[in-house]
């Protein structure tokens, strides 16, 4: 099967996608299923990613689940043995967010040759950013006025950005199916959050 991201709408499909990812499937599935509980699944996305950290190769998996009332995100990563543990270990976390709390769903698409773009063509890269207020980034800089001779303190200006989760997939790294599946999940999440407003 192409790509590591999988999407769908059933509990059995979610379990199968987690198992196909091959990344500690029993651990990941148990955490996700406990968070979902008895709710019906509207959509899901399973994305495994490998990163290179200095001399180490690290894998991690993110599972996104949409139900009628909640958005659930689960993230699992593995750690090498260290001073706190003589053996390698994995950490799994899940967060459940009421749909009404989601403040933004941003889908950034990177498209090659935009002058000849035709509707329906897959982007070569998609970044899905979801904000619900748990994490905010504040970028500040000194404020200034238009007078080059002014030496008054004008305070600071800046912006606050909510980016609790950012997931990047690319056609080259993850395959076209992964890009398509990310767009399907993003659309389902956008529609669900719009319906709760």
mmCIF file of C-alpha atoms in Angstrom:
data_model
loop_
_atom_site.group_PDB
_atom_site.id
_atom_site.type_symbol
_atom_site.label_atom_id
_atom_site.label_comp_id
_atom_site.label_asym_id
_atom_site.label_seq_id
_atom_site.Cartn_x
_atom_site.Cartn_y
_atom_site.Cartn_z
ATOM 1 C CA UNK A 1 0.000 0.000 0.000
ATOM 2 C CA UNK A 2 1.395 3.429 -0.952
ATOM 3 C CA UNK A 3 2.029 6.103 1.654
ATOM 4 C CA UNK A 4 1.953 5.936 5.396
ATOM 5 C CA UNK A 5 -1.108 8.107 5.946
ATOM 6 C CA UNK A 6 -4.451 6.383 5.932
ATOM 7 C CA UNK A 7 -7.898 7.886 6.199
ATOM 8 C CA UNK A 8 -11.401 6.522 6.548
ATOM 9 C CA UNK A 9 -14.522 6.468 8.652
ATOM 10 C CA UNK A 10 -14.815 3.231 10.634
ATOM 11 C CA UNK A 11 -13.368 1.903 13.869
ATOM 12 C CA UNK A 12 -12.228 -1.271 12.091
ATOM 13 C CA UNK A 13 -10.647 0.828 9.347
ATOM 14 C CA UNK A 14 -8.853 2.936 11.931
ATOM 15 C CA UNK A 15 -7.479 -0.168 13.659
ATOM 16 C CA UNK A 16 -6.354 -1.605 10.290
ATOM 17 C CA UNK A 17 -4.641 1.676 9.314
ATOM 18 C CA UNK A 18 -2.784 1.757 12.634
ATOM 19 C CA UNK A 19 -1.699 -1.859 12.136
ATOM 20 C CA UNK A 20 -0.554 -1.145 8.554
ATOM 21 C CA UNK A 21 1.617 1.709 9.783
ATOM 22 C CA UNK A 22 3.587 -0.947 11.658
ATOM 23 C CA UNK A 23 4.523 1.476 14.410
ATOM 24 C CA UNK A 24 3.785 -0.145 17.779
ATOM 25 C CA UNK A 25 0.228 -0.884 16.625
ATOM 26 C CA UNK A 26 -1.019 -2.445 19.878
ATOM 27 C CA UNK A 27 0.173 0.551 21.927
ATOM 28 C CA UNK A 28 -1.117 3.175 19.477
ATOM 29 C CA UNK A 29 -4.483 1.460 18.916
ATOM 30 C CA UNK A 30 -5.149 1.047 22.637
ATOM 31 C CA UNK A 31 -4.469 4.734 23.339
ATOM 32 C CA UNK A 32 -6.593 5.953 20.413
ATOM 33 C CA UNK A 33 -9.490 3.575 21.084
ATOM 34 C CA UNK A 34 -9.564 4.574 24.758
ATOM 35 C CA UNK A 35 -9.771 8.251 23.761
ATOM 36 C CA UNK A 36 -12.495 7.641 21.158
ATOM 37 C CA UNK A 37 -14.574 5.511 23.526
ATOM 38 C CA UNK A 38 -17.923 4.490 22.089
ATOM 39 C CA UNK A 39 -18.286 7.420 19.686
ATOM 40 C CA UNK A 40 -18.742 6.823 15.985
ATOM 41 C CA UNK A 41 -15.797 7.917 13.852
ATOM 42 C CA UNK A 42 -16.520 10.475 11.122
ATOM 43 C CA UNK A 43 -12.995 10.560 9.683
ATOM 44 C CA UNK A 44 -9.431 9.700 10.637
ATOM 45 C CA UNK A 45 -5.863 10.091 9.445
ATOM 46 C CA UNK A 46 -2.859 7.979 10.447
ATOM 47 C CA UNK A 47 0.509 9.510 9.573
ATOM 48 C CA UNK A 48 3.850 7.903 10.337
ATOM 49 C CA UNK A 49 6.976 9.979 9.920
ATOM 50 C CA UNK A 50 10.678 9.246 10.239
ATOM 51 C CA UNK A 51 12.994 12.043 11.321
ATOM 52 C CA UNK A 52 16.743 12.244 11.629
ATOM 53 C CA UNK A 53 18.078 13.719 14.870
ATOM 54 C CA UNK A 54 21.875 14.038 14.883
ATOM 55 C CA UNK A 55 23.058 10.416 14.684
ATOM 56 C CA UNK A 56 19.669 8.886 15.453
ATOM 57 C CA UNK A 57 16.733 7.869 13.308
ATOM 58 C CA UNK A 58 13.439 8.476 15.095
ATOM 59 C CA UNK A 59 10.006 7.382 14.083
ATOM 60 C CA UNK A 60 6.735 8.769 15.311
ATOM 61 C CA UNK A 61 3.092 8.439 14.423
ATOM 62 C CA UNK A 62 0.244 10.921 14.644
ATOM 63 C CA UNK A 63 -3.363 9.735 14.590
ATOM 64 C CA UNK A 64 -6.143 12.274 14.041
ATOM 65 C CA UNK A 65 -9.741 11.214 14.668
ATOM 66 C CA UNK A 66 -12.926 13.150 14.080
ATOM 67 C CA UNK A 67 -16.200 12.217 15.770
ATOM 68 C CA UNK A 68 -19.500 14.081 15.762
ATOM 69 C CA UNK A 69 -18.452 16.056 18.857
ATOM 70 C CA UNK A 70 -14.675 15.856 19.209
ATOM 71 C CA UNK A 71 -11.317 16.067 17.498
ATOM 72 C CA UNK A 72 -8.842 13.600 18.976
ATOM 73 C CA UNK A 73 -5.109 13.758 18.377
ATOM 74 C CA UNK A 74 -2.733 11.020 19.436
ATOM 75 C CA UNK A 75 1.016 11.168 19.098
ATOM 76 C CA UNK A 76 3.493 8.394 19.794
ATOM 77 C CA UNK A 77 7.247 8.621 19.626
ATOM 78 C CA UNK A 78 10.076 6.354 20.506
ATOM 79 C CA UNK A 79 13.134 7.250 22.546
ATOM 80 C CA UNK A 80 16.504 5.577 22.730
ATOM 81 C CA UNK A 81 17.833 4.246 26.008
ATOM 82 C CA UNK A 82 19.148 7.062 28.178
ATOM 83 C CA UNK A 83 20.082 7.829 31.760
ATOM 84 C CA UNK A 84 16.458 7.496 32.889
ATOM 85 C CA UNK A 85 15.821 4.188 31.102
ATOM 86 C CA UNK A 86 18.289 1.430 30.246
ATOM 87 C CA UNK A 87 16.021 0.252 27.409
ATOM 88 C CA UNK A 88 14.357 2.084 24.500
ATOM 89 C CA UNK A 89 10.844 3.300 25.270
ATOM 90 C CA UNK A 90 7.839 4.950 23.621
ATOM 91 C CA UNK A 91 5.616 7.771 24.810
ATOM 92 C CA UNK A 92 1.983 8.010 23.726
ATOM 93 C CA UNK A 93 -0.297 10.952 24.417
ATOM 94 C CA UNK A 94 -3.863 11.691 23.405
ATOM 95 C CA UNK A 95 -5.810 14.907 23.553
ATOM 96 C CA UNK A 96 -9.528 15.266 23.076
ATOM 97 C CA UNK A 97 -10.861 18.632 21.922
ATOM 98 C CA UNK A 98 -14.517 19.627 21.613
ATOM 99 C CA UNK A 99 -15.178 20.725 18.036
ATOM 100 C CA UNK A 100 -16.463 24.092 19.220
ATOM 101 C CA UNK A 101 -13.014 24.881 20.680
ATOM 102 C CA UNK A 102 -11.206 24.542 17.364
ATOM 103 C CA UNK A 103 -10.439 28.085 16.317
ATOM 104 C CA UNK A 104 -8.642 27.451 13.046
ATOM 105 C CA UNK A 105 -8.019 24.803 10.418
ATOM 106 C CA UNK A 106 -5.333 25.989 8.032
ATOM 107 C CA UNK A 107 -4.497 24.039 4.898
ATOM 108 C CA UNK A 108 -1.404 25.275 3.064
ATOM 109 C CA UNK A 109 -0.869 23.809 -0.404
ATOM 110 C CA UNK A 110 2.341 23.942 -2.402
ATOM 111 C CA UNK A 111 1.637 23.650 -6.128
ATOM 112 C CA UNK A 112 4.202 23.253 -8.891
ATOM 113 C CA UNK A 113 3.823 25.352 -12.062
ATOM 114 C CA UNK A 114 0.887 27.428 -10.810
ATOM 115 C CA UNK A 115 0.470 29.117 -14.205
ATOM 116 C CA UNK A 116 -0.702 25.803 -15.673
ATOM 117 C CA UNK A 117 -2.636 24.551 -12.629
ATOM 118 C CA UNK A 118 -5.856 22.689 -13.350
ATOM 119 C CA UNK A 119 -8.502 22.171 -10.667
ATOM 120 C CA UNK A 120 -8.270 18.771 -9.017
ATOM 121 C CA UNK A 121 -4.508 18.453 -9.417
ATOM 122 C CA UNK A 122 -2.897 17.323 -6.181
ATOM 123 C CA UNK A 123 -0.505 19.750 -4.535
ATOM 124 C CA UNK A 124 3.039 18.465 -4.120
ATOM 125 C CA UNK A 125 2.929 19.327 -0.410
ATOM 126 C CA UNK A 126 0.231 20.011 2.194
ATOM 127 C CA UNK A 127 0.650 21.451 5.675
ATOM 128 C CA UNK A 128 -2.371 21.028 7.950
ATOM 129 C CA UNK A 129 -2.318 23.336 10.984
ATOM 130 C CA UNK A 130 -5.041 23.101 13.602
ATOM 131 C CA UNK A 131 -5.466 25.520 16.492
ATOM 132 C CA UNK A 132 -7.653 25.183 19.568
ATOM 133 C CA UNK A 133 -5.912 27.454 22.033
ATOM 134 C CA UNK A 134 -3.744 25.008 23.949
ATOM 135 C CA UNK A 135 -0.516 26.386 22.453
ATOM 136 C CA UNK A 136 0.025 29.903 21.169
ATOM 137 C CA UNK A 137 3.139 31.508 19.783
ATOM 138 C CA UNK A 138 3.706 35.196 20.437
ATOM 139 C CA UNK A 139 6.077 37.080 18.103
ATOM 140 C CA UNK A 140 7.007 40.552 19.371
ATOM 141 C CA UNK A 141 9.206 43.303 18.006
ATOM 142 C CA UNK A 142 9.845 46.896 19.056
ATOM 143 C CA UNK A 143 7.255 49.271 17.642
ATOM 144 C CA UNK A 144 8.434 52.336 15.745
ATOM 145 C CA UNK A 145 6.946 55.433 14.192
ATOM 146 C CA UNK A 146 7.671 56.912 10.773
ATOM 147 C CA UNK A 147 9.997 59.629 12.094
ATOM 148 C CA UNK A 148 13.648 58.499 11.622
ATOM 149 C CA UNK A 149 14.783 61.018 14.288
ATOM 150 C CA UNK A 150 12.324 59.832 16.970
ATOM 151 C CA UNK A 151 13.917 58.122 19.947
ATOM 152 C CA UNK A 152 10.735 57.624 21.981
ATOM 153 C CA UNK A 153 9.774 54.224 23.296
ATOM 154 C CA UNK A 154 6.728 53.107 21.289
ATOM 155 C CA UNK A 155 6.341 49.805 23.102
ATOM 156 C CA UNK A 156 6.013 46.560 21.209
ATOM 157 C CA UNK A 157 3.943 45.214 18.376
ATOM 158 C CA UNK A 158 3.445 41.625 17.399
ATOM 159 C CA UNK A 159 1.148 38.791 16.589
ATOM 160 C CA UNK A 160 -0.209 35.744 18.338
ATOM 161 C CA UNK A 161 -0.564 32.526 16.393
ATOM 162 C CA UNK A 162 -2.437 29.428 17.526
ATOM 163 C CA UNK A 163 -0.748 26.350 16.142
ATOM 164 C CA UNK A 164 -1.425 23.445 18.431
ATOM 165 C CA UNK A 165 -0.780 20.889 15.710
ATOM 166 C CA UNK A 166 1.039 21.126 12.417
ATOM 167 C CA UNK A 167 1.286 18.108 10.120
ATOM 168 C CA UNK A 168 3.281 18.230 6.863
ATOM 169 C CA UNK A 169 2.948 15.688 4.074
ATOM 170 C CA UNK A 170 4.548 15.728 0.655
ATOM 171 C CA UNK A 171 4.070 13.786 -2.538
ATOM 172 C CA UNK A 172 7.821 13.089 -2.780
ATOM 173 C CA UNK A 173 8.211 11.897 0.813
ATOM 174 C CA UNK A 174 4.825 10.340 1.594
ATOM 175 C CA UNK A 175 3.225 9.616 -1.781
ATOM 176 C CA UNK A 176 0.204 11.056 -3.565
ATOM 177 C CA UNK A 177 -2.296 8.976 -1.568
ATOM 178 C CA UNK A 178 -1.059 10.554 1.645
ATOM 179 C CA UNK A 179 -1.484 14.052 0.235
ATOM 180 C CA UNK A 180 -5.001 13.208 -0.966
ATOM 181 C CA UNK A 181 -5.965 11.623 2.369
ATOM 182 C CA UNK A 182 -4.722 14.629 4.312
ATOM 183 C CA UNK A 183 -6.905 16.903 2.183
ATOM 184 C CA UNK A 184 -9.922 14.619 2.757
ATOM 185 C CA UNK A 185 -9.438 14.733 6.531
ATOM 186 C CA UNK A 186 -8.851 18.502 6.510
ATOM 187 C CA UNK A 187 -12.085 19.062 4.593
ATOM 188 C CA UNK A 188 -14.052 16.842 6.980
ATOM 189 C CA UNK A 189 -12.617 18.714 9.973
ATOM 190 C CA UNK A 190 -13.326 22.122 8.424
ATOM 191 C CA UNK A 191 -16.914 21.148 7.684
ATOM 192 C CA UNK A 192 -17.409 19.749 11.193
ATOM 193 C CA UNK A 193 -16.061 22.887 12.883
ATOM 194 C CA UNK A 194 -18.192 25.127 10.660
ATOM 195 C CA UNK A 195 -21.293 23.160 11.674
ATOM 196 C CA UNK A 196 -20.620 23.806 15.387
ATOM 197 C CA UNK A 197 -20.526 27.596 15.060
#
